[in-house]
XYZ file of C-alpha atoms in Angstrom:
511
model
C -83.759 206.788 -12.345
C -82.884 205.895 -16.048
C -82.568 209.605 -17.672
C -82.226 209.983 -21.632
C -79.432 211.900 -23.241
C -81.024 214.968 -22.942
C -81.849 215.007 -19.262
C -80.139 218.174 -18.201
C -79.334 216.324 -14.420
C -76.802 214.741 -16.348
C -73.284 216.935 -17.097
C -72.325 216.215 -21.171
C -69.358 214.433 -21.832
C -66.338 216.001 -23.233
C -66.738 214.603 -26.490
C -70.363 216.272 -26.591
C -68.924 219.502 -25.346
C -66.185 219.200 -28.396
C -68.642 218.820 -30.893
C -70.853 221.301 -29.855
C -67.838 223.729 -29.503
C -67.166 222.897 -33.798
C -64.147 221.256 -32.869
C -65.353 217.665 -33.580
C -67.045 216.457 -36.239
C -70.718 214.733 -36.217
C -69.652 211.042 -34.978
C -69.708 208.368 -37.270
C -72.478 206.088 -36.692
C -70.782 202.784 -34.878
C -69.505 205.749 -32.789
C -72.810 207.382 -32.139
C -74.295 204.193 -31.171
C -71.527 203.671 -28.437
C -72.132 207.129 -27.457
C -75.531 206.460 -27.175
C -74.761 203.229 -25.020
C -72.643 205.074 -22.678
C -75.193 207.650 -22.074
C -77.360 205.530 -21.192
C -75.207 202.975 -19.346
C -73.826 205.391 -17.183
C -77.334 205.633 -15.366
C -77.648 202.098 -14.842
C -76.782 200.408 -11.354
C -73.853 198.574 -12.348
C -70.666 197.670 -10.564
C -67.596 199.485 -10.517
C -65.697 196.850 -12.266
C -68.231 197.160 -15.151
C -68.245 201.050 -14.923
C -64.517 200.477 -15.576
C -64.648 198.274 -18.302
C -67.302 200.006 -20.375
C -65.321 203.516 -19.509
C -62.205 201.361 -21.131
C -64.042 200.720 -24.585
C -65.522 204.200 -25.122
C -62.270 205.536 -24.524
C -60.684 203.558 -27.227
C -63.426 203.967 -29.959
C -63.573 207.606 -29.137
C -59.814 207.764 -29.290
C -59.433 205.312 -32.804
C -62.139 208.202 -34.198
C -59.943 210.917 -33.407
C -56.410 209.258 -33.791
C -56.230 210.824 -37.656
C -56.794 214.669 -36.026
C -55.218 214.807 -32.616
C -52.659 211.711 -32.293
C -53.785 211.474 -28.490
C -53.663 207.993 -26.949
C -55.354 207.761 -23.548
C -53.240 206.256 -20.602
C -53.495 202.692 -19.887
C -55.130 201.684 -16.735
C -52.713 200.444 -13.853
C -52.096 196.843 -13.363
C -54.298 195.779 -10.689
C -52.153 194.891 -7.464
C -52.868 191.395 -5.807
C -54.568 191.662 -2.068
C -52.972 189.674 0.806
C -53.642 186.174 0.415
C -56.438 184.974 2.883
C -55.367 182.908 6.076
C -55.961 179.205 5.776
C -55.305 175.786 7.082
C -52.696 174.625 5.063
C -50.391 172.896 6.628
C -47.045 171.494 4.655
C -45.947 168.505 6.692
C -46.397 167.147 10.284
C -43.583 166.169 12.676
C -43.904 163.805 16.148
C -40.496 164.349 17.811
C -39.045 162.644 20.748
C -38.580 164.825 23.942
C -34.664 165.663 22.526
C -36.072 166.575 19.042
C -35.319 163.745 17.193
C -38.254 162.850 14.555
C -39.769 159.454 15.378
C -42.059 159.986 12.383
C -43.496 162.536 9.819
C -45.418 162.790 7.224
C -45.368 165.408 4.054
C -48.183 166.915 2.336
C -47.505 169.539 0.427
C -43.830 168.977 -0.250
C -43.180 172.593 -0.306
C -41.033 172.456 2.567
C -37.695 170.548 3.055
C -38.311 168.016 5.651
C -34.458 168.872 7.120
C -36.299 172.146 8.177
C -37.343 170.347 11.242
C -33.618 170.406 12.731
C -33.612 173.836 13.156
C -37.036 173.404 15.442
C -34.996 171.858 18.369
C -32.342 174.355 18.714
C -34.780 177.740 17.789
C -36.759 176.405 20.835
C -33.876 175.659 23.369
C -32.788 179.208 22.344
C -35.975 180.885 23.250
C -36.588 178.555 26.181
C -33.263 180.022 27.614
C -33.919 183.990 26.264
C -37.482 183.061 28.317
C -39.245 184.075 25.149
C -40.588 180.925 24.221
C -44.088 180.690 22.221
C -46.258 178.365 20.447
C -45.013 179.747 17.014
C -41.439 179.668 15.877
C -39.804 180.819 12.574
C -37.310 179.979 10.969
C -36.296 181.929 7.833
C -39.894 181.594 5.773
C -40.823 178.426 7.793
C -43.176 178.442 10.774
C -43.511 176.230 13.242
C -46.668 175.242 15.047
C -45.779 173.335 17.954
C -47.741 171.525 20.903
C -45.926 169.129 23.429
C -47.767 166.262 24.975
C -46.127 163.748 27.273
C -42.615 163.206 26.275
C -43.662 164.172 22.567
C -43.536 166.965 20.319
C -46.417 167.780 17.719
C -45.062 170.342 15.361
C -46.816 171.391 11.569
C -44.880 173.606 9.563
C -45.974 175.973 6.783
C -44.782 178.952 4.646
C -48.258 180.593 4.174
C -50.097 182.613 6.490
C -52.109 180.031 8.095
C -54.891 180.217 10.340
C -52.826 179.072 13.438
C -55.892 178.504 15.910
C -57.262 176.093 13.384
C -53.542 174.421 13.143
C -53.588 174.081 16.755
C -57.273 172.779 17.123
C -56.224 169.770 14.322
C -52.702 168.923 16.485
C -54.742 168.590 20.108
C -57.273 166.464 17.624
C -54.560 164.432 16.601
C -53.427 163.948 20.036
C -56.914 162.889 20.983
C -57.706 160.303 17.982
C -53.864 158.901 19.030
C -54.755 158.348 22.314
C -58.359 156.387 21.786
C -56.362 154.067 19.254
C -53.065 153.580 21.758
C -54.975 154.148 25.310
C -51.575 156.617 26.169
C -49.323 158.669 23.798
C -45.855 158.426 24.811
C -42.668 157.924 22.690
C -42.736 154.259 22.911
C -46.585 153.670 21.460
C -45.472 155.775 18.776
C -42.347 153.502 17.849
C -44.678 150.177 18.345
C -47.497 151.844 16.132
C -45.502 153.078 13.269
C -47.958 151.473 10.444
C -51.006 152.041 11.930
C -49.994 155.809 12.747
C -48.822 156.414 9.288
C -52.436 155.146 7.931
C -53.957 157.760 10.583
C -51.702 160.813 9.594
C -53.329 159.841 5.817
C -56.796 160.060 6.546
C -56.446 163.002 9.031
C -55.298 165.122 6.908
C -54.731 165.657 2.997
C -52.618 168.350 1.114
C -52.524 170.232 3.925
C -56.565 170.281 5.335
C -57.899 168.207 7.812
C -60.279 165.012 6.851
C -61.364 162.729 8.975
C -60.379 163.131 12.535
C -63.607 161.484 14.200
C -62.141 158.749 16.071
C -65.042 156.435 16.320
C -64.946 156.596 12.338
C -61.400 156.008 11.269
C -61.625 153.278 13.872
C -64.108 151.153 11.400
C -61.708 150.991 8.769
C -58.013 151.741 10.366
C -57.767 148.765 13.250
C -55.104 148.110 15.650
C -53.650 144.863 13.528
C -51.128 145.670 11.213
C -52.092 142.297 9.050
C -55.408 143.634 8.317
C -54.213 146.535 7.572
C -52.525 145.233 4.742
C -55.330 143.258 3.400
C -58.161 146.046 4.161
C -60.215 146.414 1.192
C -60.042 149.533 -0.695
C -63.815 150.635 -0.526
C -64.123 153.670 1.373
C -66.919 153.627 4.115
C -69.812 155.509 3.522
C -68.919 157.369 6.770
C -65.915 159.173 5.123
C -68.067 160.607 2.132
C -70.992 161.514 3.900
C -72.716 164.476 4.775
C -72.863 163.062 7.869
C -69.443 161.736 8.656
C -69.984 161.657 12.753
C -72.456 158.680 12.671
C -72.416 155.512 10.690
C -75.413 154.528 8.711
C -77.603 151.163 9.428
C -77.371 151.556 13.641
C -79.487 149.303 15.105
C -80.914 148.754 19.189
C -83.673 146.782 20.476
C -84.597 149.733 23.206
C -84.102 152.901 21.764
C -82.936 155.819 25.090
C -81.154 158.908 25.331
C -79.730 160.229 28.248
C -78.858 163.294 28.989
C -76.311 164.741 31.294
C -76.482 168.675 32.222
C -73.314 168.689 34.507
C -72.466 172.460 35.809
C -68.899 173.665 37.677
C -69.162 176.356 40.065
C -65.775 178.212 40.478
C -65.540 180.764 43.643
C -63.032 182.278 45.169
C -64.171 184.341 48.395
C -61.258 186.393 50.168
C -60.388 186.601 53.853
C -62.973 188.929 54.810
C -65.959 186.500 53.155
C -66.599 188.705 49.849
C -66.626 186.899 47.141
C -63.586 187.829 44.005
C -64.797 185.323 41.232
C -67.715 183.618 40.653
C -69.292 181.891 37.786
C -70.672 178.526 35.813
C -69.352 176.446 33.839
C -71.956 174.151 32.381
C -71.859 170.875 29.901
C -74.751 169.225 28.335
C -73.719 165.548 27.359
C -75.481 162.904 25.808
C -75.448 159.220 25.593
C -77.507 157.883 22.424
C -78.511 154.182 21.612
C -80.609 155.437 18.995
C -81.238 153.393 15.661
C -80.959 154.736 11.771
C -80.382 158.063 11.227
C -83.038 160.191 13.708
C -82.614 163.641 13.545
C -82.944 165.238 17.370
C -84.619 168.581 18.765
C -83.357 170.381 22.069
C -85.346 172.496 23.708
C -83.895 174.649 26.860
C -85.122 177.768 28.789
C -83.141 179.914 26.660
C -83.695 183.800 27.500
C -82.970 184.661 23.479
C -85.446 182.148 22.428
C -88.278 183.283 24.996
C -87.636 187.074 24.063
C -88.097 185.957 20.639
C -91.724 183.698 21.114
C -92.667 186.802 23.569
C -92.454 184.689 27.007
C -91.667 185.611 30.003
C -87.954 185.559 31.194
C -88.690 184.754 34.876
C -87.167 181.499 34.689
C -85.547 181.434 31.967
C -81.350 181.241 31.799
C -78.917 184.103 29.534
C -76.381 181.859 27.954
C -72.742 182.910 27.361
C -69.718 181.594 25.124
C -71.832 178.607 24.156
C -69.891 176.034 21.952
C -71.741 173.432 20.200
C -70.741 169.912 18.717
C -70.024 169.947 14.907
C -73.639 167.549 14.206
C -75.863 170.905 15.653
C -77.168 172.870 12.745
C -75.465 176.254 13.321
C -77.295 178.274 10.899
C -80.751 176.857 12.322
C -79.838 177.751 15.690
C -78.940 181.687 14.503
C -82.372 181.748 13.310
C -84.778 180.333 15.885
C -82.609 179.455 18.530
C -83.167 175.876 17.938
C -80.914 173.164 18.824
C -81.209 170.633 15.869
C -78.777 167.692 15.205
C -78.006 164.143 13.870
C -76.131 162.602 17.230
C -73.297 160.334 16.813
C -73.682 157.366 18.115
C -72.686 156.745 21.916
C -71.027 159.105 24.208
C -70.457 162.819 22.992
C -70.550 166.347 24.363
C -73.427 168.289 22.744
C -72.999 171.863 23.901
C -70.978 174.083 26.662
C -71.639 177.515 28.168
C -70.906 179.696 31.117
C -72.570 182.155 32.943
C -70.727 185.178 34.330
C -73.133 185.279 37.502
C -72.848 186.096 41.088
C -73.571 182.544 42.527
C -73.859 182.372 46.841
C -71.560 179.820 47.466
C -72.788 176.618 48.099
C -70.954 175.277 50.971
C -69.937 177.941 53.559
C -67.133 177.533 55.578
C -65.372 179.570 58.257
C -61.789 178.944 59.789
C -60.270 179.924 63.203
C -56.688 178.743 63.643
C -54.674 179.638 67.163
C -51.206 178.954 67.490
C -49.848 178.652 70.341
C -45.584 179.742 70.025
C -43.370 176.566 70.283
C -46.281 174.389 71.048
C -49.305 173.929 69.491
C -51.656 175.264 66.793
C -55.382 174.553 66.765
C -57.907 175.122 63.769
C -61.436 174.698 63.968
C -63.201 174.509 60.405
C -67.559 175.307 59.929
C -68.936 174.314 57.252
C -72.635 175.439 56.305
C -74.931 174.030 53.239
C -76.557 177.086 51.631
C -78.564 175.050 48.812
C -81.777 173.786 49.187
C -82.863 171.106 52.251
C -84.005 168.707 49.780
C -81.018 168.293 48.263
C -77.900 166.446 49.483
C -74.212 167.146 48.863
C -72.756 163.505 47.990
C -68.624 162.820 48.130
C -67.437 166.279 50.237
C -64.075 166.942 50.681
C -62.419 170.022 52.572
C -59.045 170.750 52.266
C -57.521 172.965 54.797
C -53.904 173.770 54.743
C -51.578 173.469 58.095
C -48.232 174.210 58.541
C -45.548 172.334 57.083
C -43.982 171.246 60.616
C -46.848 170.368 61.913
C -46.833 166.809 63.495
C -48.688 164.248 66.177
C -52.362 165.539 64.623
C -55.556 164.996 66.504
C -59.166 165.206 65.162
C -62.544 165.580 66.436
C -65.379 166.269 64.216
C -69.339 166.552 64.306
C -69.580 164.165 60.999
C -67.298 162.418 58.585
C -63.581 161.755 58.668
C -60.561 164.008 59.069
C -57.129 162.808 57.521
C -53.868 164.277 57.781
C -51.690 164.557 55.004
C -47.823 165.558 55.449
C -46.944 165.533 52.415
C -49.584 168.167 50.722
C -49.243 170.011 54.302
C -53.409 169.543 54.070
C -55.863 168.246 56.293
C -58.521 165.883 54.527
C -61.758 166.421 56.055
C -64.289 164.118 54.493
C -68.026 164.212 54.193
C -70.374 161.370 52.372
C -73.569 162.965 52.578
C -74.062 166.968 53.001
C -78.030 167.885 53.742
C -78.620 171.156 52.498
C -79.254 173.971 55.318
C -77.089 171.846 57.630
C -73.878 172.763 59.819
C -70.786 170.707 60.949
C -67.790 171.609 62.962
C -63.704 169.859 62.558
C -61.410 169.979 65.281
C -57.294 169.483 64.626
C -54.632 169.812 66.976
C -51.210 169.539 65.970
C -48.070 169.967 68.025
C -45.334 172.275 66.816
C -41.339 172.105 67.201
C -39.739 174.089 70.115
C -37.671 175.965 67.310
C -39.817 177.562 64.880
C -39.223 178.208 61.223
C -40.602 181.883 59.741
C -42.926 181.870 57.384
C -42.121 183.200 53.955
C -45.158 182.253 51.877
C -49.152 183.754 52.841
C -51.295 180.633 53.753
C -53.110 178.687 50.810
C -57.045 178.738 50.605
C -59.336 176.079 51.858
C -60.437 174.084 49.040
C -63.851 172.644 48.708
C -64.823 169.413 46.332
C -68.774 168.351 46.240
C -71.083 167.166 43.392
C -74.841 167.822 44.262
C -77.587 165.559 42.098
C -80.981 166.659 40.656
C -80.109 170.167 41.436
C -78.908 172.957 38.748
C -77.232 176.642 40.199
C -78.154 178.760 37.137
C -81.399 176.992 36.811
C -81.226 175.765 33.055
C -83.878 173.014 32.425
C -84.415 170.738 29.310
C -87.941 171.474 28.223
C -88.305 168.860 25.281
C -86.223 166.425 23.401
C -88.109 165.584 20.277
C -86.733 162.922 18.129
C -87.649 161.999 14.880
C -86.937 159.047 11.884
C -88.484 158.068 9.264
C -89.539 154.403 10.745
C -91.192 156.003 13.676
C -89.924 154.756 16.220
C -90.802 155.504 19.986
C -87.705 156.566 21.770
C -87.793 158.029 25.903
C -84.925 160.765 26.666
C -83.895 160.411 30.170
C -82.177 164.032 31.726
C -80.314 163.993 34.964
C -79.102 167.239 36.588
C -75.884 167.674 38.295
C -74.145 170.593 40.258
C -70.346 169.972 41.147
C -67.235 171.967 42.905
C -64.969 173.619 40.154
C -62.062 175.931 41.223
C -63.679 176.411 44.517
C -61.688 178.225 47.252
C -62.075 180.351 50.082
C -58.807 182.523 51.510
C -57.995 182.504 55.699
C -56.801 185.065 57.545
C-alpha cells in the first residue's frame, strides 16, 4: 500500500523527529520537497539498488542543510566488491602435439598466453603419469591445460580464466570428429600432410576463444581437401555460416522426398552365477536419414509418459524416458513446454535423440553352462541357450562367447544349430547362430583335452558373452506415433520407421 506522510504505520524519520524536538528548523522548501519524495518513495516497490541510491541523495541534501549548524558529514558508502567472474568457454590457444609432445601445429586466439607455455605440458604430464595422479586438467603456474589424446596425438587448449571445462572438452572431441570426416583417420602423419587445410579448419572452428562452426557437413562446402582452391576460394561466406539455421544448407532439392527412421535400443545385463540379474537397462537411439527438399520443419511424436500425463491419457503403454539428449536442430524450449519434438533436420544421416531406461529387462537370450573337468585329461562344457522374446520374432547374427581354459587344446564340437569355433588366442569358444526363433532352445557341446601337468588358476573365470540384434521388435516398448512434416511448397513426403533391439554389454557369470 502507498501510505501518505502522516500514516502512523510508518516510523518518522530522524530529521522529522529533530524538528519536532525544536532542534531543527522548518526545512527549506527544495528540502521539503525531497522530504516529501522520500516519504513517499520509501513505500514504493522499488529495488534495493534504487532504495540505495535515493537513501544516498537525501542524505546529502539533508546533510548540505545542516552543514552550517552541526559540521556532520555522513559516511561514504563502501566500494562495491566485484563477484567471481562467471565460467565460460574461452579458450586462449589450441595445441595438436605429437605423441612425445612436440607441437605439430597450433593456433592462437586470444594471445593472452605465451605459446612457449605448451613445453611445460609434456613434462607436468610425465610427472603426474609417474606420481599416478594424472588428470584431464593440468596447471601450470596461472595456465591450465585441457588435454584429450587421440591416436598418437595430443589435443590440448589452454586458458587463464575459469573456463567451463566440460564445454572445452565437448569442442576438442568435436574437433577430433570434424578432423577425421575431412582426413578419413587422425594420426600424426595426416596432420603433417594437411597443414593448410587444418589451419583454415582451426579458423572457422573457433574464434577469440568460442566455438563457430564445427558442423562438418558445413565447413566441408567451403573448406575442401585441395589446397589450390583453397587459395583461390572466394571470400563470400555461405549462407550456412550466418544462419539461424547453420546445420542444413538452404535450396536442397530430391525428386522422392523419404525419411527414415531408425529406433535402435542396447540392452546391457549382467546376471551372476546363481541367475539373478546385477545390472540391467536400455540404451536407446533414434536416428534419422532425411532426403527431404527446402527447408521443412519436422514433428515427432512418441509414447512419451510426460506427454500422456499431460493430454490426460492413459500410461498403459506408454514409455518413462530418462537422460534424454537431443540434437542441437530440436527446439528445446518447445519440448519443455508440450513435450513436443520439433526440428529443422540436417540433411542426410544424423542422430536425433538418445535415452535410457533404468528398467529391469528379462534377458533376452537365456543361457546356462555346465563345465566338468576331468584332472589331467579333459574338460567338457555344455552351453543352453533359450529365446525369451516373442515367437514371432527372430534373433538374426548370434554369437556366444564362452571362455575355456587357456591350455586347452585338440577341441571338439557338437551342436543342435549353428557353428562352434575355437579360438586360442582369446581362450573363447565362438558359438555361432544365424537365425534365433524366439521361444526356442539349442544345446553346444566342446571337448577339449588338457595337459598331464596342470597349471593353477589365479584369475575367477570370465562371463559368457552374448551378441544378437533382433528386427521389428523394441524391449522398452517406445513407438513413433506420427512424423508430421511440413514446408511451405507442400510437398508430400512418407516417413519410413524401422525398430531394432541389439546385445549391449551383455554377460552372464559361471560358476
Amino acid at each position: 500500500m502507498v501510505g501518505r506522510s502522516g500514516d502512523s504505520s510508518h516510523p518518522p524519520s530522524r530529521v522529522q523527529r529533530e524538528r519536532e524536538a525544536g532542534q531543527l528548523s522548518p526545512p527549506r522548501p527544495r528540502l521539503a520537497a525531497a522530504f516529501a519524495s522520500a516519504n513517499s518513495a520509501a513505500h514504493l516497490e522499488a529495488s534495493p539498488l534504487r532504495r540505495s541510491h535515493l537513501g544516498t541523495h537525501l542524505r546529502a541534501a539533508a546533510s548540505a542543510g545542516r552543514r552550517k549548524r552541526r559540521r556532520r558529514r555522513l559516511p561514504a558508502l563502501p566500494p562495491r566488491l566485484p563477484g567471481p567472474p562467471a565460467a565460460t568457454m574461452s579458450a586462449s590457444a589450441v595445441f595438436i602435439l605429437d605423441v612425445k609432445g612436440k607441437p605439430l601445429i597450433s593456433r592462437n586466439y586470444k594471445g593472452d598466453i605465451a605459446m612457449s607455455e605448451i613445453e611445460h605440458f609434456m613434462p607436468l604430464l610425465m610427472q603426474r603419469e609417474e606420481e599416478g595422479a594424472l588428470a584431464p586438467l593440468l596447471s601450470h603456474g596461472r595456465v591450465h591445460f585441457l588435454w584429450i589424446k587421440h591416436s598418437n596425438l595430443y589435443l590440448v587448449a589452454t586458458t587463464l580464466k575459469n573456463a567451463n571445462a566440460s564445454l572445452v572438452y565437448s569442442f576438442l572431441y568435436k574437433t577430433v570428429e570434424v578432423f577425421s570426416e575431412y582426413f578419413k583417420e587422425l594420426e600424426e602423419e595426416s596432420i603433417r600432410d594437411n597443414f593448410v587445410i587444418v589451419y583454415e579448419l582451426l579458423d572457422e572452428l573457433m574464434d577469440f576463444g568460442f566455438p563457430q562452426t564445427t558442423d562438418s557437413k558445413i565447413l566441408q562446402e567451403y573448406i575442401t581437401q585441395q589446397g589450390n582452391k583453397l587459395e583461390t576460394a572466394k571470400s563470400r561466406v555461405p549462407p550456412t555460416v550466418t544462419n539461424a539455421v547453420s546445420w542444413r544448407s538452404e535450396g536442397i532439392k530430391y525428386k522422392k522426398n523419404e525419411v527414415f527412421i531408425d529406433v535402435i535400443e542396447s540392452v546391457n545385463l549382467l546376471v551372476n552365477a546363481n541367475g539373478s540379474v546385477l545390472l540391467s537397462e536400455i540404451v536407446g537411439t533414434i536416428k534419422l536419414k532425411v532426403f527431404l527438399s527446402g527447408m521443412p520443419e519436422l514433428r515427432l511424436g512418441l509414447n512419451d509418459r510426460v506427454l500422456f500425463e499431460l493430454t490426460g491419457r492413459s500410461k498403459n503403454k506408454s514409455v518413462e524416458l530418462e537422460d534424454v539428449k537431443f540434437h542441437q536442430c530440436v527446439r528445446l524450449s518447445r519440448f519443455d513446454n508440450d513435450r513436443t519434438i520439433s526440428f529443422i533436420p540436417p540433411d542426410g544421416d544424423f542422430e536425433l535423440m538418445s535415452y535410457r531406461l533404468s528398467t529391469q529387462v528379462k534377458p533376452l537370450i537365456w543361457i546356462e553352462s555346465v563345465i566338468e573337468k576331468f584332472s589331467h585329461s579333459r574338460v567338457e562344457i555344455m552351453v543352453k541357450a533359450k529365446g525369451q522374446f516373442k515367437k514371432q520374432s527372430v534373433a538374426n547374427g548370434v554369437e556366444i562367447s564362452v571362455p575355456v581354459p587357456s591350455d586347452a587344446d585338440s577341441p571338439k564340437f557338437k551342436t543342435s544349430v549353428g557353428s562352434a569355433k575355437y579360438m586360442p588366442e582369446k581362450n573363447v569358444v565362438i558359438w555361432s547362430i544365424k537365425s534365433f526363433p524366439g521361444g526356442k532352445e539349442y544345446l553346444m557341446r566342446a571337448h577339449f583335452g588338457l595337459p598331464s601337468v596342470e597349471k593353477e588358476e589365479v584369475e575367477g573365470r570370465p562371463p559368457i558373452g552374448v551378441k544378437f540384434e533382433i528386427p521389428y521388435f523394441t524391449v522398452s516398448g517406445i513407438q513413433v506415433r506420427y512424423m508430421k512434416i511440413i514446408e511451405k511448397s507442400g510437398y508430400q513426403a512418407l516417413p519410413w520407421v524401422r525398430y531394432i533391439t541389439q546385445s549391449g554389454d551383455y554377460q552372464l557369470r559361471t560358476s
